[in-house]
Coordinates of C-alpha atoms in Angstrom, one line a residue:
X1 CA 146.4 82.7 101.8
X2 CA 147.2 84.2 105.2
X3 CA 145.1 84.0 108.4
X4 CA 144.4 87.7 108.1
X5 CA 142.7 87.2 104.7
X6 CA 140.6 84.3 106.1
X7 CA 139.5 86.5 109.0
X8 CA 138.4 89.2 106.5
X9 CA 136.5 86.6 104.5
X10 CA 134.7 85.6 107.6
X11 CA 134.1 89.1 109.0
X12 CA 133.0 90.9 105.8
X13 CA 129.6 89.1 105.3
X14 CA 128.8 89.6 109.0
X15 CA 129.6 93.3 108.9
X16 CA 127.5 93.8 105.7
X17 CA 124.4 92.4 107.4
X18 CA 124.1 95.5 109.5
X19 CA 123.2 97.4 106.3
X20 CA 120.7 94.7 105.1
X21 CA 117.1 95.8 104.6
X22 CA 115.4 92.4 104.4
X23 CA 115.5 89.0 106.0
X24 CA 117.0 87.3 102.9
X25 CA 120.0 89.5 102.7
X26 CA 120.6 89.3 106.5
X27 CA 120.3 85.5 106.4
X28 CA 122.7 85.3 103.5
X29 CA 125.3 87.4 105.3
X30 CA 125.1 85.5 108.5
X31 CA 125.0 82.2 106.7
X32 CA 128.2 83.1 104.7
X33 CA 130.1 84.1 107.9
X34 CA 129.1 81.0 109.8
X35 CA 129.6 78.8 106.8
X36 CA 133.1 80.2 106.3
X37 CA 134.1 79.5 109.9
X38 CA 132.7 76.0 109.8
X39 CA 134.2 75.4 106.3
X40 CA 137.7 76.6 107.5
X41 CA 137.6 74.4 110.5
X42 CA 136.4 71.3 108.6
X43 CA 138.7 72.0 105.7
X44 CA 141.7 72.3 108.0
X45 CA 140.9 69.0 109.8
X46 CA 139.8 66.8 107.0
X47 CA 141.5 65.6 103.8
X48 CA 144.5 67.6 102.7
X49 CA 144.1 70.2 105.4
X50 CA 143.2 73.1 103.1
X51 CA 141.4 75.7 105.3
X52 CA 141.1 78.3 102.5
X53 CA 139.1 76.0 100.2
X54 CA 136.9 74.9 103.1
X55 CA 136.2 78.5 104.0
X56 CA 135.2 79.4 100.4
X57 CA 132.9 76.4 100.0
X58 CA 131.4 76.9 103.5
X59 CA 130.7 80.6 102.7
X60 CA 128.9 79.7 99.5
X61 CA 126.8 77.0 101.0
X62 CA 126.2 79.1 104.1
X63 CA 125.1 82.1 102.1
X64 CA 122.6 80.0 100.0
X65 CA 121.2 78.3 103.1
X66 CA 120.9 81.6 105.0
X67 CA 119.1 83.3 102.2
X68 CA 116.6 80.5 101.9
X69 CA 116.0 80.6 105.7
X70 CA 115.8 84.4 105.8
X71 CA 113.1 84.4 103.1
X72 CA 110.9 81.9 104.9
X73 CA 110.7 84.1 108.0
X74 CA 107.9 86.6 108.5
X75 CA 108.4 89.6 106.2
X76 CA 110.6 87.4 104.0
X77 CA 112.4 88.9 101.1
X78 CA 109.7 91.5 100.4
X79 CA 106.4 91.2 98.4
X80 CA 106.1 88.3 96.1
X81 CA 102.8 87.8 94.2
X82 CA 103.4 84.0 94.1
X83 CA 103.5 83.7 97.9
X84 CA 100.2 82.3 99.1
X85 CA 100.9 83.7 102.6
X86 CA 100.9 87.3 101.4
X87 CA 97.8 89.5 100.8
X88 CA 97.6 91.7 97.8
X89 CA 99.5 95.0 98.0
X90 CA 97.6 97.8 99.6
X91 CA 98.5 101.4 99.0
X92 CA 98.9 103.6 102.2
X93 CA 98.2 107.1 101.0
X94 CA 99.6 108.7 104.2
X95 CA 103.0 107.2 103.8
X96 CA 103.0 106.9 100.0
X97 CA 104.1 103.3 100.3
X98 CA 102.4 99.9 99.6
X99 CA 102.1 97.1 102.2
X100 CA 100.9 93.6 102.5
X101 CA 99.6 91.3 105.3
X102 CA 101.3 88.1 106.2
X103 CA 98.4 85.6 106.5
X104 CA 100.4 83.3 108.8
X105 CA 101.1 85.9 111.5
X106 CA 98.6 88.8 110.8
X107 CA 101.6 91.2 110.7
X108 CA 101.8 93.8 108.0
X109 CA 105.0 94.6 106.1
X110 CA 106.1 97.3 103.6
X111 CA 106.6 96.1 100.1
X112 CA 110.3 95.6 100.6
X113 CA 109.8 93.4 103.7
X114 CA 110.3 95.9 106.5
X115 CA 107.9 95.5 109.4
X116 CA 104.9 97.9 109.4
X117 CA 102.7 96.7 112.2
X118 CA 102.3 93.7 114.4
X119 CA 99.1 91.8 114.9
X120 CA 97.8 91.5 118.4
X121 CA 99.1 88.3 120.0
X122 CA 96.6 86.1 121.8

């Protein structure tokens, strides 16, 4: 594997996060990019010196960790009926979309996790 291919493996997840619509996808993309960099560095300097394998393992672990982190942030990964921090879905007739309230912050989010309003900060 060439250095150019490693650079593409690192840059692609970061570039795709610009298109992400929720925190989980953004977190997974950033985690994959950062994990690939860290994995390549560690893989090159430890053991048999295989940067490619380290980058692949780091990208996988980073993507999983980033997705978990992203879903725990306000707005999370969108509406989930099993999340005790979310209100029930409320239909907004003017926009034709449903939203919920995050009980931790008081902010409201559209069903897909995009911010709708911010609660007044004290």
